[in-house]
């Protein structure tokens, strides 16, 4: 695995406090904040604080503490948004775009938590 992390990406700048964000959750290893261009009534980005390019990089290189914290943070965001189906919420979708085929714009791992309306098909037909 040979990932080079670009520390000038926009989420690295958010983590360094160089760019403001609307924080939803801030834990030891994870930050969650509102997407600047929401594609649904609820659209939150969850990112690890470590320098990981995408999900497979994170899953292979992160510590267990980072992985547990990140996973639990996603659940905490769902709870904060009130969208957990098990608690009567309307549900949500998690997305982690990676690389060219995934059309990843920002090269720092982020999971989109999207909800607030019926979200339609998972993928557009070509
Ligand atoms: P990707 O296409 O990489 O999966 O998603 C990148 C996401 O980052 C997009 O949904 C975009 O709106 C969001 N984004 C880009 N720049 C900023 C920013 O400066 N602040 C916030 N909060 N979100 C951003």
PDB file of C-alpha atoms and ligand atoms in Angstrom:
ATOM      1  CA  UNK A   1       0.000   0.000   0.000  1.00  0.00           C
ATOM      2  CA  UNK A   2       1.531   3.290  -1.053  1.00  0.00           C
ATOM      3  CA  UNK A   3      -0.642   6.216  -0.124  1.00  0.00           C
ATOM      4  CA  UNK A   4       0.859   9.685  -0.067  1.00  0.00           C
ATOM      5  CA  UNK A   5      -1.186  12.050   2.071  1.00  0.00           C
ATOM      6  CA  UNK A   6      -1.545  15.640   0.848  1.00  0.00           C
ATOM      7  CA  UNK A   7      -1.599  17.775   3.994  1.00  0.00           C
ATOM      8  CA  UNK A   8      -2.861  20.761   2.007  1.00  0.00           C
ATOM      9  CA  UNK A   9      -6.285  19.182   1.401  1.00  0.00           C
ATOM     10  CA  UNK A  10      -9.286  21.102   2.696  1.00  0.00           C
ATOM     11  CA  UNK A  11     -10.083  18.703   5.544  1.00  0.00           C
ATOM     12  CA  UNK A  12      -6.491  18.807   6.794  1.00  0.00           C
ATOM     13  CA  UNK A  13      -6.897  22.587   6.938  1.00  0.00           C
ATOM     14  CA  UNK A  14     -10.160  22.190   8.871  1.00  0.00           C
ATOM     15  CA  UNK A  15      -8.429  19.857  11.338  1.00  0.00           C
ATOM     16  CA  UNK A  16      -5.636  22.425  11.838  1.00  0.00           C
ATOM     17  CA  UNK A  17      -8.234  25.137  12.461  1.00  0.00           C
ATOM     18  CA  UNK A  18      -7.215  27.090   9.352  1.00  0.00           C
ATOM     19  CA  UNK A  19     -10.741  26.879   7.911  1.00  0.00           C
ATOM     20  CA  UNK A  20     -13.917  27.109  10.023  1.00  0.00           C
ATOM     21  CA  UNK A  21     -16.486  24.340  10.216  1.00  0.00           C
ATOM     22  CA  UNK A  22     -19.864  23.736  11.804  1.00  0.00           C
ATOM     23  CA  UNK A  23     -18.910  20.979  14.236  1.00  0.00           C
ATOM     24  CA  UNK A  24     -21.391  18.262  15.155  1.00  0.00           C
ATOM     25  CA  UNK A  25     -19.018  16.069  17.189  1.00  0.00           C
ATOM     26  CA  UNK A  26     -15.374  16.274  18.263  1.00  0.00           C
ATOM     27  CA  UNK A  27     -13.725  13.238  19.879  1.00  0.00           C
ATOM     28  CA  UNK A  28     -10.143  12.124  20.525  1.00  0.00           C
ATOM     29  CA  UNK A  29      -9.688  10.697  17.019  1.00  0.00           C
ATOM     30  CA  UNK A  30     -12.660  11.968  15.008  1.00  0.00           C
ATOM     31  CA  UNK A  31     -14.319  15.203  13.860  1.00  0.00           C
ATOM     32  CA  UNK A  32     -17.833  15.486  12.401  1.00  0.00           C
ATOM     33  CA  UNK A  33     -19.138  18.653  10.758  1.00  0.00           C
ATOM     34  CA  UNK A  34     -21.855  19.832   8.387  1.00  0.00           C
ATOM     35  CA  UNK A  35     -21.121  19.581   4.671  1.00  0.00           C
ATOM     36  CA  UNK A  36     -20.709  23.041   3.127  1.00  0.00           C
ATOM     37  CA  UNK A  37     -22.954  22.079   0.192  1.00  0.00           C
ATOM     38  CA  UNK A  38     -25.570  19.714   1.658  1.00  0.00           C
ATOM     39  CA  UNK A  39     -27.228  17.327  -0.781  1.00  0.00           C
ATOM     40  CA  UNK A  40     -30.074  16.481   1.611  1.00  0.00           C
ATOM     41  CA  UNK A  41     -31.661  18.159   4.663  1.00  0.00           C
ATOM     42  CA  UNK A  42     -29.112  16.336   6.832  1.00  0.00           C
ATOM     43  CA  UNK A  43     -25.575  16.019   5.449  1.00  0.00           C
ATOM     44  CA  UNK A  44     -22.726  15.560   7.894  1.00  0.00           C
ATOM     45  CA  UNK A  45     -19.122  14.570   7.146  1.00  0.00           C
ATOM     46  CA  UNK A  46     -17.254  12.351   9.616  1.00  0.00           C
ATOM     47  CA  UNK A  47     -13.454  12.312   9.341  1.00  0.00           C
ATOM     48  CA  UNK A  48     -10.645  10.713  11.307  1.00  0.00           C
ATOM     49  CA  UNK A  49      -8.092  13.165  12.709  1.00  0.00           C
ATOM     50  CA  UNK A  50      -5.257  10.981  11.412  1.00  0.00           C
ATOM     51  CA  UNK A  51      -3.749  11.376   7.938  1.00  0.00           C
ATOM     52  CA  UNK A  52      -5.699   8.762   5.969  1.00  0.00           C
ATOM     53  CA  UNK A  53      -6.522   9.165   2.295  1.00  0.00           C
ATOM     54  CA  UNK A  54      -9.540   6.873   2.070  1.00  0.00           C
ATOM     55  CA  UNK A  55     -11.355   4.015   3.731  1.00  0.00           C
ATOM     56  CA  UNK A  56      -9.040   1.160   2.748  1.00  0.00           C
ATOM     57  CA  UNK A  57      -6.019   3.186   3.852  1.00  0.00           C
ATOM     58  CA  UNK A  58      -7.679   3.846   7.219  1.00  0.00           C
ATOM     59  CA  UNK A  59      -8.913   0.288   7.727  1.00  0.00           C
ATOM     60  CA  UNK A  60      -5.421  -1.109   7.106  1.00  0.00           C
ATOM     61  CA  UNK A  61      -3.230   1.501   8.798  1.00  0.00           C
ATOM     62  CA  UNK A  62      -5.222   3.038  11.656  1.00  0.00           C
ATOM     63  CA  UNK A  63      -4.971   1.837  15.236  1.00  0.00           C
ATOM     64  CA  UNK A  64      -7.821  -0.090  16.806  1.00  0.00           C
ATOM     65  CA  UNK A  65      -8.532   2.913  19.032  1.00  0.00           C
ATOM     66  CA  UNK A  66      -8.914   5.151  15.973  1.00  0.00           C
ATOM     67  CA  UNK A  67     -11.165   2.651  14.204  1.00  0.00           C
ATOM     68  CA  UNK A  68     -13.410   2.167  17.231  1.00  0.00           C
ATOM     69  CA  UNK A  69     -13.614   5.913  17.848  1.00  0.00           C
ATOM     70  CA  UNK A  70     -14.439   6.655  14.202  1.00  0.00           C
ATOM     71  CA  UNK A  71     -17.108   3.947  14.006  1.00  0.00           C
ATOM     72  CA  UNK A  72     -18.734   5.015  17.250  1.00  0.00           C
ATOM     73  CA  UNK A  73     -18.603   8.653  16.173  1.00  0.00           C
ATOM     74  CA  UNK A  74     -20.636   7.821  13.072  1.00  0.00           C
ATOM     75  CA  UNK A  75     -23.256   6.183  15.296  1.00  0.00           C
ATOM     76  CA  UNK A  76     -23.200   9.193  17.623  1.00  0.00           C
ATOM     77  CA  UNK A  77     -23.831  11.508  14.681  1.00  0.00           C
ATOM     78  CA  UNK A  78     -26.811   9.377  13.620  1.00  0.00           C
ATOM     79  CA  UNK A  79     -28.117   9.651  17.167  1.00  0.00           C
ATOM     80  CA  UNK A  80     -27.509  13.403  17.255  1.00  0.00           C
ATOM     81  CA  UNK A  81     -29.444  13.791  13.997  1.00  0.00           C
ATOM     82  CA  UNK A  82     -32.276  11.609  15.326  1.00  0.00           C
ATOM     83  CA  UNK A  83     -32.216   9.357  12.276  1.00  0.00           C
ATOM     84  CA  UNK A  84     -31.566   5.919  13.830  1.00  0.00           C
ATOM     85  CA  UNK A  85     -34.282   3.547  12.567  1.00  0.00           C
ATOM     86  CA  UNK A  86     -34.142   1.613  15.846  1.00  0.00           C
ATOM     87  CA  UNK A  87     -35.119   4.771  17.717  1.00  0.00           C
ATOM     88  CA  UNK A  88     -37.953   5.723  15.383  1.00  0.00           C
ATOM     89  CA  UNK A  89     -35.792   7.812  13.059  1.00  0.00           C
ATOM     90  CA  UNK A  90     -36.243   7.862   9.292  1.00  0.00           C
ATOM     91  CA  UNK A  91     -32.921   6.199   8.504  1.00  0.00           C
ATOM     92  CA  UNK A  92     -29.847   7.443   6.718  1.00  0.00           C
ATOM     93  CA  UNK A  93     -27.193   6.576   4.150  1.00  0.00           C
ATOM     94  CA  UNK A  94     -23.416   6.319   4.679  1.00  0.00           C
ATOM     95  CA  UNK A  95     -21.131   7.051   1.729  1.00  0.00           C
ATOM     96  CA  UNK A  96     -17.357   6.914   1.508  1.00  0.00           C
ATOM     97  CA  UNK A  97     -16.197   7.924  -1.968  1.00  0.00           C
ATOM     98  CA  UNK A  98     -12.707   6.665  -2.754  1.00  0.00           C
ATOM     99  CA  UNK A  99     -10.450   7.406  -5.685  1.00  0.00           C
ATOM    100  CA  UNK A 100     -11.349   8.047  -9.288  1.00  0.00           C
ATOM    101  CA  UNK A 101     -14.270   5.646  -9.712  1.00  0.00           C
ATOM    102  CA  UNK A 102     -15.744   6.829  -6.425  1.00  0.00           C
ATOM    103  CA  UNK A 103     -15.368  10.451  -7.541  1.00  0.00           C
ATOM    104  CA  UNK A 104     -13.566  11.449  -4.353  1.00  0.00           C
ATOM    105  CA  UNK A 105     -12.931  15.204  -4.320  1.00  0.00           C
ATOM    106  CA  UNK A 106     -11.137  15.597  -0.997  1.00  0.00           C
ATOM    107  CA  UNK A 107      -8.235  13.166  -0.404  1.00  0.00           C
ATOM    108  CA  UNK A 108      -8.832  12.714   3.325  1.00  0.00           C
ATOM    109  CA  UNK A 109     -11.137   9.894   4.413  1.00  0.00           C
ATOM    110  CA  UNK A 110     -14.660  11.124   5.042  1.00  0.00           C
ATOM    111  CA  UNK A 111     -17.949   9.333   5.495  1.00  0.00           C
ATOM    112  CA  UNK A 112     -21.022  11.247   4.386  1.00  0.00           C
ATOM    113  CA  UNK A 113     -24.021  10.774   6.703  1.00  0.00           C
ATOM    114  CA  UNK A 114     -27.047  11.777   4.653  1.00  0.00           C
ATOM    115  CA  UNK A 115     -30.711  11.837   5.670  1.00  0.00           C
ATOM    116  CA  UNK A 116     -33.791  14.021   6.024  1.00  0.00           C
ATOM    117  CA  UNK A 117     -35.638  12.837   2.933  1.00  0.00           C
ATOM    118  CA  UNK A 118     -36.117   9.621   0.931  1.00  0.00           C
ATOM    119  CA  UNK A 119     -32.760   9.222  -0.817  1.00  0.00           C
ATOM    120  CA  UNK A 120     -33.750   7.228  -3.873  1.00  0.00           C
ATOM    121  CA  UNK A 121     -31.693   4.564  -5.555  1.00  0.00           C
ATOM    122  CA  UNK A 122     -28.225   3.873  -4.252  1.00  0.00           C
ATOM    123  CA  UNK A 123     -26.576   4.454  -7.643  1.00  0.00           C
ATOM    124  CA  UNK A 124     -27.706   6.296 -10.736  1.00  0.00           C
ATOM    125  CA  UNK A 125     -28.268   4.140 -13.780  1.00  0.00           C
ATOM    126  CA  UNK A 126     -25.769   4.959 -16.524  1.00  0.00           C
TER     127      UNK A 126
HETATM  128  P1  LIG B   1     -16.300  13.773  -1.851  1.00  0.00           P
HETATM  129  O1  LIG B   1     -16.778  14.071  -3.235  1.00  0.00           O
HETATM  130  O2  LIG B   1     -14.809  13.910  -1.736  1.00  0.00           O
HETATM  131  O3  LIG B   1     -16.811  12.481  -1.317  1.00  0.00           O
HETATM  132  O4  LIG B   1     -16.966  14.858  -0.919  1.00  0.00           O
HETATM  133  C1  LIG B   1     -16.358  16.038  -0.503  1.00  0.00           C
HETATM  134  C2  LIG B   1     -17.387  16.827   0.252  1.00  0.00           C
HETATM  135  O5  LIG B   1     -16.727  17.866   0.948  1.00  0.00           O
HETATM  136  C3  LIG B   1     -18.441  17.495  -0.658  1.00  0.00           C
HETATM  137  O6  LIG B   1     -19.735  17.037  -0.269  1.00  0.00           O
HETATM  138  C4  LIG B   1     -18.244  18.991  -0.399  1.00  0.00           C
HETATM  139  O7  LIG B   1     -19.448  19.721  -0.384  1.00  0.00           O
HETATM  140  C5  LIG B   1     -17.552  19.001   0.954  1.00  0.00           C
HETATM  141  N1  LIG B   1     -16.675  20.138   1.174  1.00  0.00           N
HETATM  142  C6  LIG B   1     -15.741  20.629   0.328  1.00  0.00           C
HETATM  143  N2  LIG B   1     -15.099  21.683   0.868  1.00  0.00           N
HETATM  144  C7  LIG B   1     -15.643  21.853   2.099  1.00  0.00           C
HETATM  145  C8  LIG B   1     -15.395  22.795   3.144  1.00  0.00           C
HETATM  146  O8  LIG B   1     -14.545  23.678   3.065  1.00  0.00           O
HETATM  147  N3  LIG B   1     -16.151  22.676   4.281  1.00  0.00           N
HETATM  148  C9  LIG B   1     -17.101  21.697   4.400  1.00  0.00           C
HETATM  149  N4  LIG B   1     -17.785  21.666   5.548  1.00  0.00           N
HETATM  150  N5  LIG B   1     -17.356  20.786   3.436  1.00  0.00           N
HETATM  151  C10 LIG B   1     -16.638  20.882   2.295  1.00  0.00           C
END
